[in-house]
CSV table of C-alpha atoms in Angstrom, one decimal:
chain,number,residue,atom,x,y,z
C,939,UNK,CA,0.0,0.0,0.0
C,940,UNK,CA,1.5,3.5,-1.1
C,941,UNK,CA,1.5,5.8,2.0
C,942,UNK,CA,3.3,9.2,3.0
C,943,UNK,CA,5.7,9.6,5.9
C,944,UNK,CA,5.1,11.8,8.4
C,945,UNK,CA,6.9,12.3,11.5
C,946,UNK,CA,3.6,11.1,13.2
C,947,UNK,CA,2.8,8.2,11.7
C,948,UNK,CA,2.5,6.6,8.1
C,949,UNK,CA,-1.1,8.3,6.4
C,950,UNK,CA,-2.9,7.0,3.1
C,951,UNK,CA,-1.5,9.7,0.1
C,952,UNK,CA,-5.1,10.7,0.0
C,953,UNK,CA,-5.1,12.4,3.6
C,954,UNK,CA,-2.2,14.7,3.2
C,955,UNK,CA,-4.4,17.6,1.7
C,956,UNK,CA,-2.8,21.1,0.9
C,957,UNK,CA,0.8,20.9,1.1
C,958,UNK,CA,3.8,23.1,0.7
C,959,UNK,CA,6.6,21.0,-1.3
C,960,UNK,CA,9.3,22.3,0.5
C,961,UNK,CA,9.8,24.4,3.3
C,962,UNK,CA,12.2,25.1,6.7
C,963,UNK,CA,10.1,24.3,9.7
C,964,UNK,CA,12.9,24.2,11.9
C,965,UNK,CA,16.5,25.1,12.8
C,966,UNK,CA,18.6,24.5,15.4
C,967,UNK,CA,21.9,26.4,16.7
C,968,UNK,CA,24.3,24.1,14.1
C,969,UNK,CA,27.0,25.5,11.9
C,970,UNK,CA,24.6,26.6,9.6
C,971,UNK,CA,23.2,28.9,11.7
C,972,UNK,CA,26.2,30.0,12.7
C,973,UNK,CA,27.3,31.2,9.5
C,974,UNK,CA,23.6,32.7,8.2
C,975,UNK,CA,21.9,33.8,12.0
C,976,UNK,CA,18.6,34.7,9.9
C,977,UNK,CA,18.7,30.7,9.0
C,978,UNK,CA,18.3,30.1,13.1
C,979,UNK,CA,14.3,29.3,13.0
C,980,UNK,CA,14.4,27.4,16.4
C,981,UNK,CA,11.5,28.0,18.7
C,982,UNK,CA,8.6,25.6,19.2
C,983,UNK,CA,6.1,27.9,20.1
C,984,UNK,CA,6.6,30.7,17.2
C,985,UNK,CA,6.4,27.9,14.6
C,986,UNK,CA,3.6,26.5,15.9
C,987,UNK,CA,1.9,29.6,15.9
C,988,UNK,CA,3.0,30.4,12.3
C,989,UNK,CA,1.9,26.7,10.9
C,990,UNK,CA,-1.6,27.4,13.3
C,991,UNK,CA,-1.9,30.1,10.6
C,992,UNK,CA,-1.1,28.1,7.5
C,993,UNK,CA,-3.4,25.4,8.8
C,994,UNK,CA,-6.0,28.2,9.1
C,995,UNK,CA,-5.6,29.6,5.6
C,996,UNK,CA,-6.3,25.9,4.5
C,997,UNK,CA,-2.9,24.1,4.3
C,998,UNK,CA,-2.7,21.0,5.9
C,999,UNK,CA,0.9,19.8,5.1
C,1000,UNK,CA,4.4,20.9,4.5
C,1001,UNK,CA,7.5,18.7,3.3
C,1002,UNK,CA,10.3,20.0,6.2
C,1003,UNK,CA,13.8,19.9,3.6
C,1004,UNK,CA,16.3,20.7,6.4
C,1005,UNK,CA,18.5,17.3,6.3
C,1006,UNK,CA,21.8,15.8,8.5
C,1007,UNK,CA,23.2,17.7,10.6
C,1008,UNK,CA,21.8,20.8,10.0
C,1009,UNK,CA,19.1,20.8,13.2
C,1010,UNK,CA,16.1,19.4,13.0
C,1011,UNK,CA,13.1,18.7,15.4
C,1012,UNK,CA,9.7,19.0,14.1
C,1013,UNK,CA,7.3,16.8,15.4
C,1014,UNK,CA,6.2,18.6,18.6
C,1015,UNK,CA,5.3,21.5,15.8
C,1016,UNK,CA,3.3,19.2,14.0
C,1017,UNK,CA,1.5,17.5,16.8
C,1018,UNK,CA,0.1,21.0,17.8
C,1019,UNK,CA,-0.7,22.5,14.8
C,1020,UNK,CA,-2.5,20.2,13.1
C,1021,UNK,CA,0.0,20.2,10.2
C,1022,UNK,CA,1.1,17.3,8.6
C,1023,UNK,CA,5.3,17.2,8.2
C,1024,UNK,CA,6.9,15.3,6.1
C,1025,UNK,CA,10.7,15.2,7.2
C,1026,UNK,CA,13.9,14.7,5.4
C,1027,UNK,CA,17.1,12.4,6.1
C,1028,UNK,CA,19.9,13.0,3.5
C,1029,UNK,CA,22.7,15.9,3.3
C,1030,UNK,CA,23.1,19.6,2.4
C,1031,UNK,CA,25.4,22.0,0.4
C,1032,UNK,CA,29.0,21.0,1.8
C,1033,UNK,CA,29.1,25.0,2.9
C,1034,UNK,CA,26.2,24.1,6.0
C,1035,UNK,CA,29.1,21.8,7.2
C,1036,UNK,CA,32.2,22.5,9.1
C,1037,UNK,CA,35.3,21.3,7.8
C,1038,UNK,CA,36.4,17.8,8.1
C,1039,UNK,CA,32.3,16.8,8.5
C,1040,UNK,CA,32.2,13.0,8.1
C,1041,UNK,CA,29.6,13.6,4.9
C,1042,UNK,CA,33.5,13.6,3.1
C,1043,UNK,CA,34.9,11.0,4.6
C,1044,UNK,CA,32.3,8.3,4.6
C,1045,UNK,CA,31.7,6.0,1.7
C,1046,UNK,CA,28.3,5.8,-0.5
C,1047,UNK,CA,27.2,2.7,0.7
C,1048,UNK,CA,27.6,4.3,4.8
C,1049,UNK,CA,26.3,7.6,3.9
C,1050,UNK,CA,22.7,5.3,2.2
C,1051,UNK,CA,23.2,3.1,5.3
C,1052,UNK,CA,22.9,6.2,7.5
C,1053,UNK,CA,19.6,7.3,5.7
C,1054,UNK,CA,18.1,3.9,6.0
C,1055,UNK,CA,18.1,4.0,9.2
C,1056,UNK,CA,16.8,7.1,9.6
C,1057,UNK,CA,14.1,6.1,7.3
C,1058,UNK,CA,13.3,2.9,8.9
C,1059,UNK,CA,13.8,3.6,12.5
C,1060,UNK,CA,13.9,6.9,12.9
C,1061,UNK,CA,15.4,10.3,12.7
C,1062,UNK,CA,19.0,11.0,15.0
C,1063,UNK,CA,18.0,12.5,18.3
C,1064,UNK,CA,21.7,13.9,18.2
C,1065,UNK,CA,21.0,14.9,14.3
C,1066,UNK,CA,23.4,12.6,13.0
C,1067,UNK,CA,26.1,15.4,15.1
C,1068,UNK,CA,27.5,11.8,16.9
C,1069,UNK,CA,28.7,10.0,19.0
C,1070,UNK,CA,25.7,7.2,18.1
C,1071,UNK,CA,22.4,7.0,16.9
C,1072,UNK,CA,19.4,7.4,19.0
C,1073,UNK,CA,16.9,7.2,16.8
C,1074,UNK,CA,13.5,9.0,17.2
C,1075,UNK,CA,9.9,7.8,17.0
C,1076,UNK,CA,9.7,10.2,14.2
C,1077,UNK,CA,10.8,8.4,10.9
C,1078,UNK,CA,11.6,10.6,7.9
C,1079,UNK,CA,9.6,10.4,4.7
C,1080,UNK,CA,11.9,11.9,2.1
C,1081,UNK,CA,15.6,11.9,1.1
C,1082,UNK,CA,17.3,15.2,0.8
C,1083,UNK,CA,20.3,15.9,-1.6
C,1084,UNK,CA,21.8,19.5,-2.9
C,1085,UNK,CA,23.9,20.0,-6.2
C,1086,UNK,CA,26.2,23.3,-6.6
C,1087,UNK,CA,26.1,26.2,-9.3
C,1088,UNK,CA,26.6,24.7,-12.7
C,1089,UNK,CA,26.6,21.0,-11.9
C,1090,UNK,CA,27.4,18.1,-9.3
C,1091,UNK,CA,30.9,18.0,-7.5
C,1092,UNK,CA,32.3,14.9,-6.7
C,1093,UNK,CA,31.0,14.9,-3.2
C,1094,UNK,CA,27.9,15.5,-4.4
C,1095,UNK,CA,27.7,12.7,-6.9
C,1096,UNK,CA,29.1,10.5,-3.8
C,1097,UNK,CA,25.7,11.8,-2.0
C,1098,UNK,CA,23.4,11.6,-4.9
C,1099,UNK,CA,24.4,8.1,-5.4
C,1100,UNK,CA,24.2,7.2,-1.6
C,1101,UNK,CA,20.6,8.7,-2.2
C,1102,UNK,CA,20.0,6.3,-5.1
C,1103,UNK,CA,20.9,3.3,-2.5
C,1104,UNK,CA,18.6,4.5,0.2
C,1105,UNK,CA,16.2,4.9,-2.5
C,1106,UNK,CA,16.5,1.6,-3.8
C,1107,UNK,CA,15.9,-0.2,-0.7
C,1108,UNK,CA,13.3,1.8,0.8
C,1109,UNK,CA,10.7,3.4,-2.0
C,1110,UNK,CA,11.2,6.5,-0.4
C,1111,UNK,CA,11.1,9.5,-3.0
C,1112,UNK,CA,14.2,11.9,-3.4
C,1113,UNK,CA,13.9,15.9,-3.3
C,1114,UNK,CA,16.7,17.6,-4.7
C,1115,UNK,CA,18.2,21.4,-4.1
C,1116,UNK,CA,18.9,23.0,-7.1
C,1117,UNK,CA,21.4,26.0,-6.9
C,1118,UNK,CA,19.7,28.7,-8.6
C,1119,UNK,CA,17.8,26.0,-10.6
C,1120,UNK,CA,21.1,24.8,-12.3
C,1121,UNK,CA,21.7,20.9,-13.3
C,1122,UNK,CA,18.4,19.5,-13.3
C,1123,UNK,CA,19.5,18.1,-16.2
C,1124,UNK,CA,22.5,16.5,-14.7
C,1125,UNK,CA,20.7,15.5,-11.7
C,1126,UNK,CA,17.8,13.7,-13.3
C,1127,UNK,CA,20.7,11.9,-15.8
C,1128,UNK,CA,22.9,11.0,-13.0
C,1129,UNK,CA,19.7,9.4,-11.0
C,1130,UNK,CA,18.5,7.8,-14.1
C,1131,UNK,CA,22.0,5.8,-13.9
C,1132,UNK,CA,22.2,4.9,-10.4
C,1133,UNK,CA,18.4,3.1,-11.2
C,1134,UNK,CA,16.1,5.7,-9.8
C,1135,UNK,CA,12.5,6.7,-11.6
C,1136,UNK,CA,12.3,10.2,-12.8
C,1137,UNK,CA,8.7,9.8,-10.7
C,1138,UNK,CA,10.6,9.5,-7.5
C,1139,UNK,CA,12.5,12.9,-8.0
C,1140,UNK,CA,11.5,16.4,-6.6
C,1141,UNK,CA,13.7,19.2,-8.1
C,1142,UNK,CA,13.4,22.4,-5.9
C,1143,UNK,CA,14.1,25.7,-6.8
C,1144,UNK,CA,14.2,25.6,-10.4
C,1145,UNK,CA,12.1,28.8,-11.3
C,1146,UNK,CA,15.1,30.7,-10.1
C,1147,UNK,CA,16.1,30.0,-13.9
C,1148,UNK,CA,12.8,30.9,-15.5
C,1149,UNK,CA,13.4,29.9,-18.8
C,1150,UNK,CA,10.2,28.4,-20.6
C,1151,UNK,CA,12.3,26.1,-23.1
C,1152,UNK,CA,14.4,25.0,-19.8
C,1153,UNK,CA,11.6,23.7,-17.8
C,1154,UNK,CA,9.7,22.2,-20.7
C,1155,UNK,CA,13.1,20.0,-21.4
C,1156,UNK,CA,13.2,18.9,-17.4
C,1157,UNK,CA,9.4,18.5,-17.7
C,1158,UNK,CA,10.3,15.8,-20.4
C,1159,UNK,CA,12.0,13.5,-18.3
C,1160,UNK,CA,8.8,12.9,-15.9
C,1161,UNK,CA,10.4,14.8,-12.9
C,1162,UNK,CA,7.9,16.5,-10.5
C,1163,UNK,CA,9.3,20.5,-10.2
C,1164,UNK,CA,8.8,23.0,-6.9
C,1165,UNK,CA,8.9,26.4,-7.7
C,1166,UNK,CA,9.4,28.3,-4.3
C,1167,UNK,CA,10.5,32.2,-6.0
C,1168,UNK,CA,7.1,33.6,-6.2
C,1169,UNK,CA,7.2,35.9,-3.0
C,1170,UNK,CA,10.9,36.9,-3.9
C,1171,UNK,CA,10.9,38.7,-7.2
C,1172,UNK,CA,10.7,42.4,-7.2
C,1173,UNK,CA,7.3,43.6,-6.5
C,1174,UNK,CA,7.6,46.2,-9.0
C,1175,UNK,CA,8.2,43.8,-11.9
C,1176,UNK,CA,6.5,41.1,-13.4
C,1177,UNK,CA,6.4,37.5,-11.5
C,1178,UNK,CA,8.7,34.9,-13.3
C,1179,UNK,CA,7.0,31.8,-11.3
C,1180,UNK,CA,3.6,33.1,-11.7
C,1181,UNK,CA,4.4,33.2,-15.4
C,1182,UNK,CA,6.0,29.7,-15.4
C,1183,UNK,CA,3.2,28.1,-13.5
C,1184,UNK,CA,0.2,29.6,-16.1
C,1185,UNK,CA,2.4,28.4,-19.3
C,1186,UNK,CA,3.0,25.4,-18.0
C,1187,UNK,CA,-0.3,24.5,-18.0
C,1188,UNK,CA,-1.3,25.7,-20.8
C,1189,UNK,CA,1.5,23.4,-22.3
C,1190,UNK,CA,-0.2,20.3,-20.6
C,1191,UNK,CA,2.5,20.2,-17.7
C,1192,UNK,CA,0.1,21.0,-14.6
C,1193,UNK,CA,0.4,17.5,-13.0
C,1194,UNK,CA,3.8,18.0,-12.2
C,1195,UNK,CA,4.4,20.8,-10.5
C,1196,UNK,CA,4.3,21.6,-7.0
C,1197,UNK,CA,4.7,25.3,-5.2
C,1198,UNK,CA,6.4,26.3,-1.3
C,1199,UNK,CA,8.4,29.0,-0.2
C,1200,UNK,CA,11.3,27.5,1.0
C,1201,UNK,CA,11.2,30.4,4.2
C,1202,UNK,CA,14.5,29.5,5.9
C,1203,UNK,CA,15.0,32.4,7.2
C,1204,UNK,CA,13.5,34.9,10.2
C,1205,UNK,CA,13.0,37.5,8.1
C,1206,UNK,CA,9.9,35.8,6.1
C,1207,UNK,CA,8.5,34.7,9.2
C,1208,UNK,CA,5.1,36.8,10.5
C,1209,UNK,CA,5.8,35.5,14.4
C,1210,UNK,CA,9.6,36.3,14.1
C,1211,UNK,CA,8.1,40.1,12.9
C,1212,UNK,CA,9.1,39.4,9.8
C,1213,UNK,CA,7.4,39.2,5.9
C,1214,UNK,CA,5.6,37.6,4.4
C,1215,UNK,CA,4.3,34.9,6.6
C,1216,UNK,CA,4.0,31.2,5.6
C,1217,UNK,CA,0.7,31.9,4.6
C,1218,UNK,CA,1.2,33.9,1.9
C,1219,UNK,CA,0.8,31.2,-1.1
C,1220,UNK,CA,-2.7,30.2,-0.1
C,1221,UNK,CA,-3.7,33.9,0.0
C,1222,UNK,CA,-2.2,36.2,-1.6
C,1223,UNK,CA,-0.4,34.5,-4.5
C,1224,UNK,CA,-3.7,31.8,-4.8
C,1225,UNK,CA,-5.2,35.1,-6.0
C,1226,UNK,CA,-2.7,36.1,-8.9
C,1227,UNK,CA,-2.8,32.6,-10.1
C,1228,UNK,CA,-6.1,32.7,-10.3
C,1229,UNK,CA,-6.0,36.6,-11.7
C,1230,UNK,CA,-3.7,34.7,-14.1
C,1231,UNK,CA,-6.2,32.4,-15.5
C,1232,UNK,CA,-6.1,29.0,-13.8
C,1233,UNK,CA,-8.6,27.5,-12.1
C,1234,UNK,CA,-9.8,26.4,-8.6
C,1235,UNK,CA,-9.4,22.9,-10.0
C,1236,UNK,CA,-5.5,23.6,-11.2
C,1237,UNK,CA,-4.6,25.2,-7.5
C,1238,UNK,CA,-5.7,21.8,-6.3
C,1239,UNK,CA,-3.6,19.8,-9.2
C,1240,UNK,CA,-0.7,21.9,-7.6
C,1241,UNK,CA,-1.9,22.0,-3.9
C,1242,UNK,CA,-3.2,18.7,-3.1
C,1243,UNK,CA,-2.8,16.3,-6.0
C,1244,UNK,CA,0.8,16.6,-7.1
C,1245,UNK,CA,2.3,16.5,-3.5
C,1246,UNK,CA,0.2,13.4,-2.8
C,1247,UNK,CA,1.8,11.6,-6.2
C,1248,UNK,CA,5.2,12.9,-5.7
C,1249,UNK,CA,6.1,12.1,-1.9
C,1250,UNK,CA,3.7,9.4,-2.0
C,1251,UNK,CA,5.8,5.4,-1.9
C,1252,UNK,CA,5.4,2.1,-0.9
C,1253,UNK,CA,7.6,0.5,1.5
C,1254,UNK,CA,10.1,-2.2,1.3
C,1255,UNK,CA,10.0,-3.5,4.7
């Protein structure tokens, strides 16, 4: 039976409801933080009250995409606000790690075996920061990997193909960072050699290049994409995702793509006094896309639909 994974239990795909693809529910004090303080989203309570007003706007479900080592602990925030949270094992940008991190010393094979176990037993108490495991009733539901500007380096193709293991032996669907929506190409490609479905990949971030021709060519492959740029463009100027989105569908590719808002930062955050608020897609940008000329039927394609297909999987064990 295909189910999604959330950090509260396995649900049918068909109860996840509206859900933001990818988002940054929390995150701790790490060496992240340390080098971007805005990145530092860490308190229970102001995340709960932010996701209270997602789930009151209508959404009912975010996919969390902070991975390894980079502070995570979202199920308390899920448990009372109602949201459903998907939560990621897997690895980051080699910049959110100190030097000498063991994501560059370890093999493929114990990097996959690493998110297994997170997958199957349950996400690091200690965030995969050592000494040992304690794993979490919380099991993660998706596999997190990052490529650089312009293409994969070779720790990142030793992580993608780690991911491809994990992959392989668990059903559980991979989301990928894109760096300014660079190497989807590459990434689907390299994937597609390591034995992994273009259906079972998430590319984030890829309206940051909003080329038409691009996305149509990525769109080819069977990839779901998550566009997450709407709320940064200039407000003066015209919206590149809003545009993407509308010709997308009218070129037949609706049913695979998803929208978030990838708010990793304070700043975007209402509770942290910041702009503008997780909410913001089901209000204010729900309106320009249907100003734009889809339908109530296409915001759920993108809302409900899509994210139920794409992080939807079937276990192995």
């Amino acid at each position: 039976m295909s189910i999604v994974r959330t950090v509260l239990g396995d649900i049918p795909a068909s109860e996840l409801g509206v859900c933001y693809a990818h988002e940054h529910i929390f995150i701790g004090a790490s060496f992240t933080t340390l080098i971007t303080p805005d990145f530092q989203i860490d308190d229970i309570d102001v995340a709960t009250a932010e996701l209270s007003d997602f789930h009151a706007a209508g959404g009912r479900a975010m996919v969390d995409s902070m991975p390894c080592d980079c502070g995570r602990n979202v199920a308390e925030i899920s448990r009372a606000s109602g949201v459903h949270i998907v939560a990621p094992t897997g690895l980051h940008l080699e910049k959110y790690y100190p030097p000498g991190h063991w994501s560059g010393r370890l093999t493929a094979k114990q990097i996959a075996a690493l998110f297994v176990a997170e997958i199957e037993l349950g996400a690091d108490a200690n965030d995969y920061g050592g000494p040992q495991m304690e794993p979490l009733p919380s099991r993660c539901g998706v596999i997190k990997v990052a490529s650089s500007l312009g293409g994969l380096t070779d720790r990142e193709r030793k992580i993608f193909e780690a991911a491809a293991i994990a992959h392989l032996q668990t059903g559980v669907p991979i989301l990928t960072h894109t760096e300014q929506g660079t190497a989807a190409l590459e990434q689907v490609e390299f994937f597609a050699r390591h034995g992994v479905a273009s259906s079972s990949l998430v590319l984030s971030h890829t309206d940051r290049k909003p080329d038409l021709s691009y996305h149509l060519e990525v769109l080819s492959t069977g990839v779901f994409l998550e566009y997450d740029s709407a709320f940064r463009w200039p407000k003066n100027e015209s919206n590149p995702t809003l545009s993407l989105v509308v010709s997308l569908f009218a070129h037949g590719k609706g049913r695979q793509l998803m929208l978030g808002m990838d708010a990793a930062r304070r700043s975007y955050w209402t509770h942290y006094g910041g702009h503008p608020g997780l909410s913001w897609l089901l209000t204010s940008f729900r309106k320009m896309l249907l100003t734009g000329g889809l339908q109530p039927a296409d915001l759920e394609t993108v809302f409900i639909e899509n994210p139920a297909r794409a992080y939807e999987f079937s276990p192995h064990s």
